[in-house]
Amino acid sequence: MSIPTWPTLPEDSTHMGRPGLSDDPEWYHTAVFYEVLLRAFGDTTGSGTGDIAGLIERLDYLQWLGIDCLWIPPFYPSPLRDGGYDVADYTAVDPQFGSMDDFDRLITEAHARGIRILIDVVVNHTSDAHPWFQASRNNPDGPYGDFYVWSDTNEKYTDARIIFVDTEESNWTFDPVRRQYFWHRFFSHQPDLNYENPAVQEAILDVVRFWARRGVDGFRLDAVPYLFEEEGTNCENLPATHAYLARLRAMVDTEFPGTLLLAEANQWPEDVVEYYGTESDPECHMCFHFPVMPRIYYALRDQRATAIREILASTPEVPRGAQWGTFLRNHDELTLEMVSTEERAAMYGWYAEESRMRANVGIRRRLAPLLGNSRAEIELAHALLLSLPGSPCLYYGDEIGMGDNIWLPDRDGVRTPMQWTPDRNAGFSTAQDPGRLYLPVVQSLVNHYAAVNVEAQLSQPTSLLHWVRGMLEVRGRYPVFGDGEFVPRDVDNDAVLAFTRSNLETTVLCIANLANTPRTAQIEVPEHAGFQATDVFGGARFPRIDDDGTITLTLGSRDFFWLELTRPGTGAPAPLEGRTDADSAFTAPPGVAPGPSYPASAEEPPRAARTGPPDAGATPLPSRRPTTGVFPGLDGEIAAGPTPPLP
């Protein structure tokens, strides 16, 4: 297997490649997260399933890309009936992924590259194969008899909704061994833990302790709204749940300071914000902002910014030190639970006209196919992800525009192997028989792995991969995107979204055109009247803010600007460190043949360069220092020239 190579980073790199980890306890504010499925990233044994060693081999790629923290979904022993979220042992590594020694080495190697590790802890439920459940069903009077929620009747908690409406008819399932019903909010093979039992609460605290002692930097707490049940409620977001999370946070802050807790709560913002707790009784440091994600997709088809404006306006302030987590896609379906019935119907029509494209209350498609492989729309979606409030999380493969396979069952269609090269198995595995792969690689006409892969895009200066890397670098050089105040701005065009991100040192005005035609918009920034507006990507000067505090701009189809606002007389922003001449060339590693460019739609070819206003002239985006290095999978040392100007 030939592993594609990427330029190494100099030891003095200021944003990416810093040696070791910073000691900032709020590191997550400016971090870029990346979700990677172990089974999907790299197979070093030829088994057809990715493993920890395969991820370690590719850490240099992730460092080069600009990732600060890896989110690794469950890798525990499991029957794998729900992608590992059906846990059979919380304190072991599934042998198909490697050993505990491999995991420890992953932590060491990631930290050496300045990358943190976030893992999933499925706090709400286990697999029915877990020894706790087997003991509970076989010995009701034993120490685990009360570890799960059992009942002689299935008529309790009737106000609780069924989450997996495609497969489940009830939240109760009868167990023929114990001759009672057990409670489950998800699949019937995932019984809910009984948090009324103090022993369960302590057991989950011990799970967190186990992995934190091994050096894990954070925990995504899966399905946190459902920990407790109470008659007469919907059994979600109950006070007892918040009390337990406050206890968990207190333990983490005392025993493992700087360790992150991230809540997975697919709820409305006014409910999710409760999972931060208060300054006196904090709970989670971060929460995913589920409702903002579908509204980005809605706005792209509605061609108006209204949906995004409204959800952000209804999002409460978070406590000091707290942070939202934002994303475009992940390993699940694109959930439509947090949109109206009318919006859901419209989105099904726009994005999932075929029933097999849907799952539960959502759409089981990846980013690029969702957006019709439109390079302009993919860029705009990323620009919003990276500039809206919160820390962004990328999903593996979206940086190259990977496709999906809607013919696979359930959510497997968006969990296919990473596409590294045009070789057999997309460079993911050395398995001689492709049938051994845990899932087939994508072979659709447009998103075929032979055309869409890392190796091909490394050799293309204007590829989506290079563009995403450049955007991450620019974001990293502007901490205001992570910790700055968000202020929506009035605009006279409903297709245009405008807001500022500001801290004591910097203000950046972000403007996005959601329409598929050029639009002119007047944006109001009254407190910045007379300020200079400068493009953060290439330094092009825009007209100053008018004396009445407005600026008028024309944006192309699906276009965006990030403009730094500076006081008159203070000069333009300093050039970004690492910028080189516009004609500097990327030297492809030996053995890496130039591959096809990222396939854009016929009516929207990839844009070759970002430019300023018509009178500013084209200005190259910042590029990076020349580097050399030795890379796995290729013989000898490569001489990599400076990365080209970003598209």
mmCIF file of C-alpha atoms in Angstrom, residues 313-592:
data_model
loop_
_atom_site.group_PDB
_atom_site.id
_atom_site.type_symbol
_atom_site.label_atom_id
_atom_site.label_comp_id
_atom_site.label_asym_id
_atom_site.label_seq_id
_atom_site.Cartn_x
_atom_site.Cartn_y
_atom_site.Cartn_z
ATOM 1 C CA ALA A 313 -30.836 35.081 17.546
ATOM 2 C CA SER A 314 -32.668 32.464 19.640
ATOM 3 C CA THR A 315 -29.445 30.954 20.993
ATOM 4 C CA PRO A 316 -28.872 32.053 24.613
ATOM 5 C CA GLU A 317 -25.588 33.382 25.907
ATOM 6 C CA VAL A 318 -23.306 30.704 27.334
ATOM 7 C CA PRO A 319 -21.431 30.971 30.643
ATOM 8 C CA ARG A 320 -17.907 32.326 30.701
ATOM 9 C CA GLY A 321 -15.464 29.645 29.574
ATOM 10 C CA ALA A 322 -18.108 27.641 27.706
ATOM 11 C CA GLN A 323 -18.045 27.024 23.961
ATOM 12 C CA TRP A 324 -20.344 25.686 21.263
ATOM 13 C CA GLY A 325 -19.271 22.864 18.975
ATOM 14 C CA THR A 326 -20.293 23.263 15.328
ATOM 15 C CA PHE A 327 -20.199 20.838 12.420
ATOM 16 C CA LEU A 328 -21.467 20.278 8.895
ATOM 17 C CA ARG A 329 -21.608 16.472 8.954
ATOM 18 C CA ASN A 330 -20.716 13.576 11.218
ATOM 19 C CA HIS A 331 -21.108 9.795 11.413
ATOM 20 C CA ASP A 332 -24.881 9.981 11.906
ATOM 21 C CA GLU A 333 -27.657 11.122 9.633
ATOM 22 C CA LEU A 334 -28.056 14.863 9.084
ATOM 23 C CA THR A 335 -30.701 15.209 11.754
ATOM 24 C CA LEU A 336 -33.834 17.224 10.987
ATOM 25 C CA GLU A 337 -35.384 16.888 14.444
ATOM 26 C CA MET A 338 -34.701 20.534 15.252
ATOM 27 C CA VAL A 339 -36.450 22.082 12.245
ATOM 28 C CA SER A 340 -40.132 22.736 11.600
ATOM 29 C CA THR A 341 -42.361 20.296 9.745
ATOM 30 C CA GLU A 342 -42.411 22.628 6.747
ATOM 31 C CA GLU A 343 -38.635 23.047 6.757
ATOM 32 C CA ARG A 344 -38.165 19.292 7.048
ATOM 33 C CA ALA A 345 -40.405 18.620 4.068
ATOM 34 C CA ALA A 346 -38.525 21.199 2.021
ATOM 35 C CA MET A 347 -35.140 19.730 2.946
ATOM 36 C CA TYR A 348 -36.233 16.213 2.066
ATOM 37 C CA GLY A 349 -37.296 17.539 -1.311
ATOM 38 C CA TRP A 350 -34.049 19.433 -1.867
ATOM 39 C CA TYR A 351 -31.558 16.924 -0.502
ATOM 40 C CA ALA A 352 -33.172 13.471 -0.225
ATOM 41 C CA GLU A 353 -35.733 12.980 -2.935
ATOM 42 C CA GLU A 354 -35.197 9.197 -2.770
ATOM 43 C CA SER A 355 -36.384 7.402 0.365
ATOM 44 C CA ARG A 356 -33.130 5.453 0.689
ATOM 45 C CA MET A 357 -31.338 8.770 1.239
ATOM 46 C CA ARG A 358 -33.217 9.149 4.524
ATOM 47 C CA ALA A 359 -32.751 7.576 7.946
ATOM 48 C CA ASN A 360 -34.818 8.124 11.072
ATOM 49 C CA VAL A 361 -35.638 11.860 11.050
ATOM 50 C CA GLY A 362 -32.777 12.904 8.838
ATOM 51 C CA ILE A 363 -30.693 12.499 5.707
ATOM 52 C CA ARG A 364 -27.903 9.940 5.411
ATOM 53 C CA ARG A 365 -25.634 11.690 2.938
ATOM 54 C CA ARG A 366 -22.170 13.237 3.070
ATOM 55 C CA LEU A 367 -21.359 16.908 2.588
ATOM 56 C CA ALA A 368 -20.224 16.849 -1.059
ATOM 57 C CA PRO A 369 -23.128 14.789 -2.462
ATOM 58 C CA LEU A 370 -25.586 16.818 -0.394
ATOM 59 C CA LEU A 371 -24.362 19.956 -2.132
ATOM 60 C CA GLY A 372 -24.256 18.403 -5.586
ATOM 61 C CA ASN A 373 -20.436 18.458 -5.525
ATOM 62 C CA SER A 374 -20.621 22.225 -6.002
ATOM 63 C CA ARG A 375 -17.208 23.588 -5.082
ATOM 64 C CA ALA A 376 -18.663 27.044 -4.405
ATOM 65 C CA GLU A 377 -21.296 25.679 -2.008
ATOM 66 C CA ILE A 378 -18.791 23.445 -0.218
ATOM 67 C CA GLU A 379 -16.477 26.419 0.255
ATOM 68 C CA LEU A 380 -19.269 28.643 1.527
ATOM 69 C CA ALA A 381 -20.469 25.990 3.982
ATOM 70 C CA HIS A 382 -16.932 25.676 5.356
ATOM 71 C CA ALA A 383 -16.557 29.455 5.570
ATOM 72 C CA LEU A 384 -19.683 29.589 7.733
ATOM 73 C CA LEU A 385 -18.550 26.647 9.851
ATOM 74 C CA LEU A 386 -15.192 28.293 10.537
ATOM 75 C CA SER A 387 -16.515 31.768 11.332
ATOM 76 C CA LEU A 388 -19.787 31.258 13.234
ATOM 77 C CA PRO A 389 -19.621 31.027 17.052
ATOM 78 C CA GLY A 390 -18.083 27.795 18.276
ATOM 79 C CA SER A 391 -15.225 25.408 17.650
ATOM 80 C CA PRO A 392 -15.590 23.584 14.308
ATOM 81 C CA CYS A 393 -15.486 19.827 13.867
ATOM 82 C CA LEU A 394 -14.670 18.358 10.455
ATOM 83 C CA TYR A 395 -15.730 14.857 9.440
ATOM 84 C CA TYR A 396 -13.016 12.668 7.945
ATOM 85 C CA GLY A 397 -12.940 12.823 4.157
ATOM 86 C CA ASP A 398 -14.957 16.019 3.844
ATOM 87 C CA GLU A 399 -11.708 17.904 3.268
ATOM 88 C CA ILE A 400 -11.415 16.109 -0.085
ATOM 89 C CA GLY A 401 -15.135 16.015 -0.902
ATOM 90 C CA MET A 402 -15.622 12.286 -0.329
ATOM 91 C CA GLY A 403 -18.847 10.761 -1.560
ATOM 92 C CA ASP A 404 -21.200 8.286 0.072
ATOM 93 C CA ASN A 405 -22.939 5.009 -0.754
ATOM 94 C CA ILE A 406 -26.695 5.231 -0.315
ATOM 95 C CA TRP A 407 -27.039 1.524 -1.140
ATOM 96 C CA LEU A 408 -25.475 0.543 2.191
ATOM 97 C CA PRO A 409 -27.833 0.067 5.150
ATOM 98 C CA ASP A 410 -28.651 2.595 7.848
ATOM 99 C CA ARG A 411 -25.847 5.136 8.396
ATOM 100 C CA ASP A 412 -23.079 2.995 6.899
ATOM 101 C CA GLY A 413 -23.395 4.983 3.691
ATOM 102 C CA VAL A 414 -21.435 7.867 5.263
ATOM 103 C CA ARG A 415 -18.900 5.641 7.064
ATOM 104 C CA THR A 416 -16.941 4.199 4.133
ATOM 105 C CA PRO A 417 -13.114 3.905 4.006
ATOM 106 C CA MET A 418 -11.010 7.043 3.692
ATOM 107 C CA GLN A 419 -9.811 7.576 0.124
ATOM 108 C CA TRP A 420 -6.035 8.024 0.150
ATOM 109 C CA THR A 421 -4.922 7.009 -3.351
ATOM 110 C CA PRO A 422 -6.353 5.767 -6.676
ATOM 111 C CA ASP A 423 -4.869 2.320 -5.938
ATOM 112 C CA ARG A 424 -6.749 -0.817 -4.911
ATOM 113 C CA ASN A 425 -8.960 -0.235 -1.867
ATOM 114 C CA ALA A 426 -8.312 3.517 -2.222
ATOM 115 C CA GLY A 427 -4.986 3.050 -0.421
ATOM 116 C CA PHE A 428 -6.894 2.291 2.773
ATOM 117 C CA SER A 429 -6.010 -1.402 3.050
ATOM 118 C CA THR A 430 -3.635 -3.990 1.583
ATOM 119 C CA ALA A 431 -6.375 -6.634 1.622
ATOM 120 C CA GLN A 432 -6.107 -8.646 -1.596
ATOM 121 C CA ASP A 433 -9.834 -9.290 -1.654
ATOM 122 C CA PRO A 434 -11.879 -6.051 -1.600
ATOM 123 C CA GLY A 435 -14.709 -8.115 -0.181
ATOM 124 C CA ARG A 436 -12.819 -8.231 3.112
ATOM 125 C CA LEU A 437 -13.199 -4.497 3.646
ATOM 126 C CA TYR A 438 -15.558 -3.621 6.482
ATOM 127 C CA LEU A 439 -17.454 -1.542 3.887
ATOM 128 C CA PRO A 440 -16.775 -1.074 0.171
ATOM 129 C CA VAL A 441 -14.964 2.049 -0.978
ATOM 130 C CA VAL A 442 -17.033 4.623 -2.849
ATOM 131 C CA GLN A 443 -17.176 3.839 -6.568
ATOM 132 C CA SER A 444 -19.918 6.171 -7.776
ATOM 133 C CA LEU A 445 -19.402 7.925 -11.090
ATOM 134 C CA VAL A 446 -18.728 11.398 -9.683
ATOM 135 C CA ASN A 447 -17.120 10.573 -6.323
ATOM 136 C CA HIS A 448 -15.137 7.464 -7.334
ATOM 137 C CA TYR A 449 -12.043 6.989 -5.199
ATOM 138 C CA ALA A 450 -9.856 6.977 -8.319
ATOM 139 C CA ALA A 451 -10.715 10.646 -8.813
ATOM 140 C CA VAL A 452 -11.403 11.830 -5.267
ATOM 141 C CA ASN A 453 -8.466 10.989 -3.025
ATOM 142 C CA VAL A 454 -5.773 12.636 -0.928
ATOM 143 C CA GLU A 455 -2.905 11.805 -3.278
ATOM 144 C CA ALA A 456 -4.586 13.426 -6.266
ATOM 145 C CA GLN A 457 -5.472 16.555 -4.337
ATOM 146 C CA LEU A 458 -2.024 16.924 -2.799
ATOM 147 C CA SER A 459 -0.669 17.315 -6.321
ATOM 148 C CA GLN A 460 -3.306 19.868 -7.341
ATOM 149 C CA PRO A 461 -2.591 23.381 -6.005
ATOM 150 C CA THR A 462 -6.223 24.424 -6.413
ATOM 151 C CA SER A 463 -7.731 21.297 -4.852
ATOM 152 C CA LEU A 464 -10.329 21.356 -2.109
ATOM 153 C CA LEU A 465 -7.798 19.762 0.252
ATOM 154 C CA HIS A 466 -5.330 22.633 -0.111
ATOM 155 C CA TRP A 467 -8.170 25.129 0.162
ATOM 156 C CA VAL A 468 -9.449 23.618 3.425
ATOM 157 C CA ARG A 469 -5.950 23.516 4.868
ATOM 158 C CA GLY A 470 -5.477 27.182 4.020
ATOM 159 C CA MET A 471 -8.767 28.142 5.632
ATOM 160 C CA LEU A 472 -7.778 26.322 8.823
ATOM 161 C CA GLU A 473 -4.455 28.120 8.895
ATOM 162 C CA VAL A 474 -6.059 31.525 8.449
ATOM 163 C CA ARG A 475 -8.605 30.746 11.157
ATOM 164 C CA GLY A 476 -5.830 29.634 13.464
ATOM 165 C CA ARG A 477 -4.013 32.922 12.998
ATOM 166 C CA TYR A 478 -7.142 34.810 14.048
ATOM 167 C CA PRO A 479 -8.056 33.628 17.584
ATOM 168 C CA VAL A 480 -11.036 35.985 17.440
ATOM 169 C CA PHE A 481 -12.934 33.249 15.576
ATOM 170 C CA GLY A 482 -12.674 31.062 18.658
ATOM 171 C CA ASP A 483 -13.101 33.504 21.506
ATOM 172 C CA GLY A 484 -14.483 36.685 19.945
ATOM 173 C CA GLU A 485 -17.876 38.245 20.534
ATOM 174 C CA PHE A 486 -20.451 37.474 17.865
ATOM 175 C CA VAL A 487 -22.563 40.428 16.703
ATOM 176 C CA PRO A 488 -25.069 39.987 13.840
ATOM 177 C CA ARG A 489 -25.174 42.952 11.458
ATOM 178 C CA ASP A 490 -28.129 44.505 9.699
ATOM 179 C CA VAL A 491 -28.068 43.984 5.940
ATOM 180 C CA ASP A 492 -30.414 45.312 3.265
ATOM 181 C CA ASN A 493 -30.363 42.042 1.289
ATOM 182 C CA ASP A 494 -32.001 38.947 2.757
ATOM 183 C CA ALA A 495 -29.660 36.634 0.826
ATOM 184 C CA VAL A 496 -26.637 38.023 2.652
ATOM 185 C CA LEU A 497 -25.542 37.087 6.170
ATOM 186 C CA ALA A 498 -23.184 39.486 7.939
ATOM 187 C CA PHE A 499 -21.691 39.492 11.421
ATOM 188 C CA THR A 500 -18.577 40.589 13.268
ATOM 189 C CA ARG A 501 -16.278 38.580 15.501
ATOM 190 C CA SER A 502 -14.466 40.869 17.937
ATOM 191 C CA ASN A 503 -12.114 40.753 20.898
ATOM 192 C CA LEU A 504 -9.913 43.440 22.455
ATOM 193 C CA GLU A 505 -7.346 43.226 19.657
ATOM 194 C CA THR A 506 -9.232 42.305 16.493
ATOM 195 C CA THR A 507 -12.519 42.758 14.662
ATOM 196 C CA VAL A 508 -13.343 40.693 11.583
ATOM 197 C CA LEU A 509 -16.431 41.402 9.482
ATOM 198 C CA CYS A 510 -17.772 38.211 7.875
ATOM 199 C CA ILE A 511 -20.153 38.422 4.917
ATOM 200 C CA ALA A 512 -21.712 35.491 3.040
ATOM 201 C CA ASN A 513 -23.983 35.427 0.005
ATOM 202 C CA LEU A 514 -26.364 32.449 0.210
ATOM 203 C CA ALA A 515 -27.801 33.092 -3.253
ATOM 204 C CA ASN A 516 -26.697 31.443 -6.479
ATOM 205 C CA THR A 517 -26.521 34.840 -8.189
ATOM 206 C CA PRO A 518 -24.352 37.882 -7.391
ATOM 207 C CA ARG A 519 -25.802 40.210 -4.771
ATOM 208 C CA THR A 520 -25.006 43.730 -3.603
ATOM 209 C CA ALA A 521 -25.538 44.458 0.076
ATOM 210 C CA GLN A 522 -25.175 47.395 2.433
ATOM 211 C CA ILE A 523 -23.954 46.279 5.851
ATOM 212 C CA GLU A 524 -24.268 48.370 9.004
ATOM 213 C CA VAL A 525 -21.280 48.552 11.361
ATOM 214 C CA PRO A 526 -21.869 51.980 12.961
ATOM 215 C CA GLU A 527 -19.203 51.745 15.663
ATOM 216 C CA HIS A 528 -16.582 51.214 12.946
ATOM 217 C CA ALA A 529 -17.331 54.296 10.829
ATOM 218 C CA GLY A 530 -14.207 55.333 8.937
ATOM 219 C CA PHE A 531 -12.364 52.073 9.650
ATOM 220 C CA GLN A 532 -10.241 50.384 7.004
ATOM 221 C CA ALA A 533 -11.511 47.010 5.723
ATOM 222 C CA THR A 534 -8.817 44.551 4.652
ATOM 223 C CA ASP A 535 -9.185 41.030 3.255
ATOM 224 C CA VAL A 536 -7.664 38.602 5.768
ATOM 225 C CA PHE A 537 -6.684 36.128 3.048
ATOM 226 C CA GLY A 538 -4.536 38.275 0.811
ATOM 227 C CA GLY A 539 -4.390 41.756 2.281
ATOM 228 C CA ALA A 540 -6.475 43.477 -0.404
ATOM 229 C CA ARG A 541 -7.802 46.828 0.832
ATOM 230 C CA PHE A 542 -11.505 47.458 0.492
ATOM 231 C CA PRO A 543 -13.136 50.890 0.645
ATOM 232 C CA ARG A 544 -13.289 52.305 4.156
ATOM 233 C CA ILE A 545 -16.454 52.081 6.183
ATOM 234 C CA ASP A 546 -18.554 55.139 5.305
ATOM 235 C CA ASP A 547 -19.027 57.940 7.810
ATOM 236 C CA ASP A 548 -22.584 56.721 8.366
ATOM 237 C CA GLY A 549 -21.195 53.349 9.479
ATOM 238 C CA THR A 550 -22.113 51.343 6.382
ATOM 239 C CA ILE A 551 -20.140 49.465 3.767
ATOM 240 C CA THR A 552 -21.550 48.377 0.409
ATOM 241 C CA LEU A 553 -20.173 45.248 -1.227
ATOM 242 C CA THR A 554 -20.966 43.092 -4.227
ATOM 243 C CA LEU A 555 -20.542 39.374 -3.666
ATOM 244 C CA GLY A 556 -20.472 36.722 -6.337
ATOM 245 C CA SER A 557 -22.635 33.622 -6.331
ATOM 246 C CA ARG A 558 -22.140 31.699 -3.035
ATOM 247 C CA ASP A 559 -19.299 34.088 -2.222
ATOM 248 C CA PHE A 560 -17.936 35.289 1.111
ATOM 249 C CA PHE A 561 -15.504 37.806 2.585
ATOM 250 C CA TRP A 562 -13.628 37.976 5.867
ATOM 251 C CA LEU A 563 -12.535 41.592 6.374
ATOM 252 C CA GLU A 564 -10.411 42.826 9.251
ATOM 253 C CA LEU A 565 -11.502 46.264 10.430
ATOM 254 C CA THR A 566 -8.764 48.613 11.678
ATOM 255 C CA ARG A 567 -8.797 52.211 12.882
ATOM 256 C CA PRO A 568 -7.647 54.908 10.469
ATOM 257 C CA GLY A 569 -3.947 55.576 10.804
ATOM 258 C CA THR A 570 -3.108 52.224 12.370
ATOM 259 C CA GLY A 571 -2.139 50.713 9.030
ATOM 260 C CA ALA A 572 -3.203 47.509 7.393
ATOM 261 C CA PRO A 573 -3.025 44.220 9.275
ATOM 262 C CA ALA A 574 0.440 42.759 9.395
ATOM 263 C CA PRO A 575 1.123 40.269 6.598
ATOM 264 C CA LEU A 576 0.523 36.717 7.672
ATOM 265 C CA GLU A 577 3.736 34.956 8.550
ATOM 266 C CA GLY A 578 4.791 32.400 5.985
ATOM 267 C CA ARG A 579 3.463 34.149 2.878
ATOM 268 C CA THR A 580 5.642 33.543 -0.149
ATOM 269 C CA ASP A 581 5.642 34.754 -3.714
ATOM 270 C CA ALA A 582 2.548 34.029 -5.734
ATOM 271 C CA ASP A 583 4.392 31.890 -8.247
ATOM 272 C CA SER A 584 5.926 29.506 -5.701
ATOM 273 C CA ALA A 585 5.245 25.947 -6.816
ATOM 274 C CA PHE A 586 4.274 22.812 -4.950
ATOM 275 C CA THR A 587 6.662 19.935 -5.603
ATOM 276 C CA ALA A 588 4.774 16.673 -5.557
ATOM 277 C CA PRO A 589 6.443 13.823 -3.667
ATOM 278 C CA PRO A 590 8.121 11.207 -5.866
ATOM 279 C CA GLY A 591 5.695 8.550 -7.003
ATOM 280 C CA VAL A 592 2.639 10.744 -6.600
#
